[in-house]
């Protein structure tokens, strides 16, 4: 029996926008400054909320540095470019033309989302819903965010597809027992493939029909 698809749920950075390289630069600079003993930390924290990052890595003596890091982050985000992943808008339009509900499900907070929407005001009309870190109790890799998004559309996990790029995000979609499409924008195939059902470099040439075929 063919699976019915009701909702497509998208992470933001590295899935909708080609921003992950920019965040890697920012967090790389902060991690080298505060945690030189832990090379590559900027890759480990992808998909986590700012609160999660701070509670784990800017605790104790470093807690007093959080305000300075946040200020640097806000200044960095204000000058970031928000370019869509290649082929994304065409693919999204194809989904919506087939009646598929769409949502952004991101670990970013509402302040960041407001900055994004200021740069890309059309974003709010592209999606049926936008969920930020304030909308769920547990962040990725917990399935909570994706399960809550599905519930907003009255969809079961089996009726949803998740688009993710980070390890924590892929694990979140997997834990939600949804069909997971892994974007190869942040991590290599060998890291993404075990955590997803289908892998794509970007959305060029990807269609609703091809997605349905993969899900069959």
GROMACS .gro file of C-alpha atoms in nm:
model
  216
    1UNK     CA    1   0.000   0.000   0.000
    2UNK     CA    2   0.140   0.338  -0.100
    3UNK     CA    3   0.228   0.570   0.185
    4UNK     CA    4   0.029   0.890   0.204
    5UNK     CA    5   0.237   1.204   0.239
    6UNK     CA    6   0.078   1.493   0.426
    7UNK     CA    7   0.364   1.711   0.552
    8UNK     CA    8   0.721   1.806   0.462
    9UNK     CA    9   0.926   1.936   0.753
   10UNK     CA   10   1.244   2.131   0.688
   11UNK     CA   11   1.533   2.228   0.909
   12UNK     CA   12   1.651   2.582   0.829
   13UNK     CA   13   2.028   2.622   0.807
   14UNK     CA   14   2.186   2.394   0.550
   15UNK     CA   15   1.843   2.274   0.432
   16UNK     CA   16   1.650   2.585   0.329
   17UNK     CA   17   1.940   2.831   0.331
   18UNK     CA   18   2.305   2.777   0.243
   19UNK     CA   19   2.420   2.923   0.575
   20UNK     CA   20   2.605   2.635   0.741
   21UNK     CA   21   2.948   2.735   0.605
   22UNK     CA   22   2.895   3.080   0.758
   23UNK     CA   23   2.800   2.936   1.098
   24UNK     CA   24   3.098   2.703   1.085
   25UNK     CA   25   3.320   3.009   1.048
   26UNK     CA   26   3.155   3.187   1.341
   27UNK     CA   27   3.144   2.895   1.584
   28UNK     CA   28   3.488   2.783   1.473
   29UNK     CA   29   3.629   3.117   1.586
   30UNK     CA   30   3.446   3.104   1.920
   31UNK     CA   31   3.536   2.740   1.988
   32UNK     CA   32   3.903   2.798   1.913
   33UNK     CA   33   3.897   3.099   2.143
   34UNK     CA   34   3.727   2.929   2.438
   35UNK     CA   35   3.790   2.559   2.378
   36UNK     CA   36   4.124   2.517   2.201
   37UNK     CA   37   4.148   2.177   2.370
   38UNK     CA   38   3.853   2.050   2.165
   39UNK     CA   39   3.924   2.090   1.792
   40UNK     CA   40   3.624   2.042   1.567
   41UNK     CA   41   3.373   2.136   1.837
   42UNK     CA   42   3.192   2.366   1.593
   43UNK     CA   43   3.083   2.056   1.399
   44UNK     CA   44   2.961   1.869   1.709
   45UNK     CA   45   2.725   2.145   1.819
   46UNK     CA   46   2.538   2.174   1.487
   47UNK     CA   47   2.162   2.132   1.533
   48UNK     CA   48   2.169   2.233   1.900
   49UNK     CA   49   1.992   2.535   2.047
   50UNK     CA   50   2.196   2.824   2.180
   51UNK     CA   51   2.083   2.730   2.532
   52UNK     CA   52   2.211   2.376   2.483
   53UNK     CA   53   2.545   2.500   2.354
   54UNK     CA   54   2.582   2.740   2.643
   55UNK     CA   55   2.478   2.495   2.915
   56UNK     CA   56   2.732   2.238   2.793
   57UNK     CA   57   3.023   2.448   2.672
   58UNK     CA   58   2.988   2.793   2.829
   59UNK     CA   59   2.917   2.686   3.187
   60UNK     CA   60   3.103   2.749   3.512
   61UNK     CA   61   3.385   3.001   3.464
   62UNK     CA   62   3.277   3.063   3.103
   63UNK     CA   63   2.918   3.152   3.191
   64UNK     CA   64   3.017   3.517   3.221
   65UNK     CA   65   3.126   3.509   2.853
   66UNK     CA   66   2.782   3.414   2.718
   67UNK     CA   67   2.667   3.773   2.675
   68UNK     CA   68   2.976   3.860   2.471
   69UNK     CA   69   2.935   3.553   2.249
   70UNK     CA   70   2.566   3.631   2.197
   71UNK     CA   71   2.649   3.987   2.096
   72UNK     CA   72   2.907   3.862   1.846
   73UNK     CA   73   2.654   3.611   1.712
   74UNK     CA   74   2.385   3.877   1.669
   75UNK     CA   75   2.628   4.103   1.485
   76UNK     CA   76   2.739   3.811   1.266
   77UNK     CA   77   2.383   3.707   1.180
   78UNK     CA   78   2.292   4.064   1.092
   79UNK     CA   79   2.543   4.058   0.806
   80UNK     CA   80   2.490   3.698   0.694
   81UNK     CA   81   2.361   3.617   0.347
   82UNK     CA   82   2.055   3.394   0.320
   83UNK     CA   83   2.079   3.222  -0.016
   84UNK     CA   84   1.840   2.934  -0.083
   85UNK     CA   85   1.987   2.590  -0.139
   86UNK     CA   86   1.992   2.532  -0.516
   87UNK     CA   87   1.652   2.424  -0.646
   88UNK     CA   88   1.475   2.467  -0.313
   89UNK     CA   89   1.201   2.714  -0.411
   90UNK     CA   90   1.103   2.510  -0.718
   91UNK     CA   91   1.085   2.191  -0.512
   92UNK     CA   92   0.880   2.359  -0.240
   93UNK     CA   93   0.635   2.497  -0.497
   94UNK     CA   94   0.601   2.146  -0.642
   95UNK     CA   95   0.520   2.004  -0.299
   96UNK     CA   96   0.261   2.268  -0.225
   97UNK     CA   97   0.098   2.228  -0.566
   98UNK     CA   98   0.026   1.869  -0.459
   99UNK     CA   99  -0.136   1.980  -0.133
  100UNK     CA  100   0.156   1.892   0.092
  101UNK     CA  101   0.176   2.099   0.411
  102UNK     CA  102   0.519   2.251   0.477
  103UNK     CA  103   0.694   2.376   0.789
  104UNK     CA  104   1.031   2.500   0.905
  105UNK     CA  105   1.141   2.316   1.220
  106UNK     CA  106   1.455   2.480   1.355
  107UNK     CA  107   1.660   2.486   1.674
  108UNK     CA  108   1.710   2.859   1.617
  109UNK     CA  109   1.514   3.096   1.839
  110UNK     CA  110   1.245   3.341   1.736
  111UNK     CA  111   1.488   3.635   1.742
  112UNK     CA  112   1.702   3.463   1.479
  113UNK     CA  113   1.393   3.378   1.276
  114UNK     CA  114   1.284   3.741   1.283
  115UNK     CA  115   1.627   3.839   1.145
  116UNK     CA  116   1.591   3.579   0.870
  117UNK     CA  117   1.243   3.699   0.779
  118UNK     CA  118   1.367   4.057   0.771
  119UNK     CA  119   1.621   3.952   0.509
  120UNK     CA  120   1.375   3.716   0.336
  121UNK     CA  121   1.023   3.851   0.402
  122UNK     CA  122   0.871   3.599   0.159
  123UNK     CA  123   0.968   3.313   0.391
  124UNK     CA  124   0.651   3.335   0.599
  125UNK     CA  125   0.436   3.289   0.290
  126UNK     CA  126   0.643   2.998   0.156
  127UNK     CA  127   0.560   2.775   0.455
  128UNK     CA  128   0.237   2.683   0.630
  129UNK     CA  129   0.407   2.699   0.970
  130UNK     CA  130   0.739   2.788   1.134
  131UNK     CA  131   0.851   2.624   1.459
  132UNK     CA  132   1.145   2.765   1.654
  133UNK     CA  133   1.317   2.650   1.972
  134UNK     CA  134   1.046   2.817   2.180
  135UNK     CA  135   0.788   2.574   2.039
  136UNK     CA  136   0.931   2.252   2.181
  137UNK     CA  137   1.059   2.128   2.515
  138UNK     CA  138   1.349   1.918   2.389
  139UNK     CA  139   1.579   2.003   2.102
  140UNK     CA  140   1.736   1.780   1.841
  141UNK     CA  141   1.834   1.494   1.850
  142UNK     CA  142   1.511   1.448   2.047
  143UNK     CA  143   1.215   1.377   1.814
  144UNK     CA  144   0.999   1.626   2.007
  145UNK     CA  145   1.022   1.910   1.753
  146UNK     CA  146   0.920   1.696   1.456
  147UNK     CA  147   0.643   1.519   1.643
  148UNK     CA  148   0.498   1.855   1.746
  149UNK     CA  149   0.518   1.980   1.388
  150UNK     CA  150   0.334   1.670   1.264
  151UNK     CA  151   0.066   1.720   1.528
  152UNK     CA  152   0.002   2.076   1.404
  153UNK     CA  153  -0.095   1.931   1.068
  154UNK     CA  154  -0.288   1.636   1.211
  155UNK     CA  155  -0.036   1.400   1.051
  156UNK     CA  156   0.114   1.078   1.182
  157UNK     CA  157   0.494   1.026   1.169
  158UNK     CA  158   0.445   0.790   0.876
  159UNK     CA  159   0.279   1.070   0.678
  160UNK     CA  160   0.573   1.308   0.719
  161UNK     CA  161   0.909   1.359   0.552
  162UNK     CA  162   1.198   1.536   0.725
  163UNK     CA  163   1.473   1.726   0.544
  164UNK     CA  164   1.792   1.759   0.752
  165UNK     CA  165   2.166   1.810   0.719
  166UNK     CA  166   2.316   1.797   1.070
  167UNK     CA  167   2.384   1.478   1.262
  168UNK     CA  168   2.160   1.587   1.549
  169UNK     CA  169   1.883   1.681   1.307
  170UNK     CA  170   1.904   1.354   1.116
  171UNK     CA  171   1.885   1.162   1.443
  172UNK     CA  172   1.583   1.370   1.542
  173UNK     CA  173   1.395   1.279   1.225
  174UNK     CA  174   1.498   0.917   1.263
  175UNK     CA  175   1.381   0.907   1.625
  176UNK     CA  176   1.047   1.055   1.515
  177UNK     CA  177   1.013   0.753   1.283
  178UNK     CA  178   0.963   0.972   0.978
  179UNK     CA  179   1.105   0.937   0.628
  180UNK     CA  180   1.434   1.128   0.638
  181UNK     CA  181   1.599   1.299   0.343
  182UNK     CA  182   1.960   1.389   0.420
  183UNK     CA  183   2.112   1.699   0.258
  184UNK     CA  184   2.483   1.669   0.184
  185UNK     CA  185   2.540   2.040   0.246
  186UNK     CA  186   2.715   2.002   0.581
  187UNK     CA  187   2.831   1.643   0.628
  188UNK     CA  188   2.972   1.381   0.389
  189UNK     CA  189   2.773   1.091   0.247
  190UNK     CA  190   2.930   0.839   0.485
  191UNK     CA  191   2.798   1.035   0.784
  192UNK     CA  192   2.453   1.114   0.639
  193UNK     CA  193   2.361   0.784   0.472
  194UNK     CA  194   2.327   0.570   0.789
  195UNK     CA  195   2.087   0.826   0.938
  196UNK     CA  196   1.860   0.886   0.637
  197UNK     CA  197   1.652   0.701   0.382
  198UNK     CA  198   1.752   0.917   0.086
  199UNK     CA  199   2.042   1.156   0.028
  200UNK     CA  200   2.056   1.459  -0.205
  201UNK     CA  201   2.327   1.718  -0.270
  202UNK     CA  202   2.063   1.988  -0.328
  203UNK     CA  203   1.712   2.014  -0.475
  204UNK     CA  204   1.802   2.061  -0.841
  205UNK     CA  205   1.599   1.810  -1.042
  206UNK     CA  206   1.432   1.677  -0.726
  207UNK     CA  207   1.053   1.661  -0.750
  208UNK     CA  208   0.746   1.552  -0.558
  209UNK     CA  209   0.723   1.251  -0.793
  210UNK     CA  210   1.080   1.145  -0.717
  211UNK     CA  211   1.017   1.181  -0.343
  212UNK     CA  212   0.701   0.968  -0.363
  213UNK     CA  213   0.891   0.706  -0.561
  214UNK     CA  214   1.164   0.693  -0.296
  215UNK     CA  215   0.905   0.659  -0.020
  216UNK     CA  216   0.717   0.377  -0.190
   0.00000   0.00000   0.00000
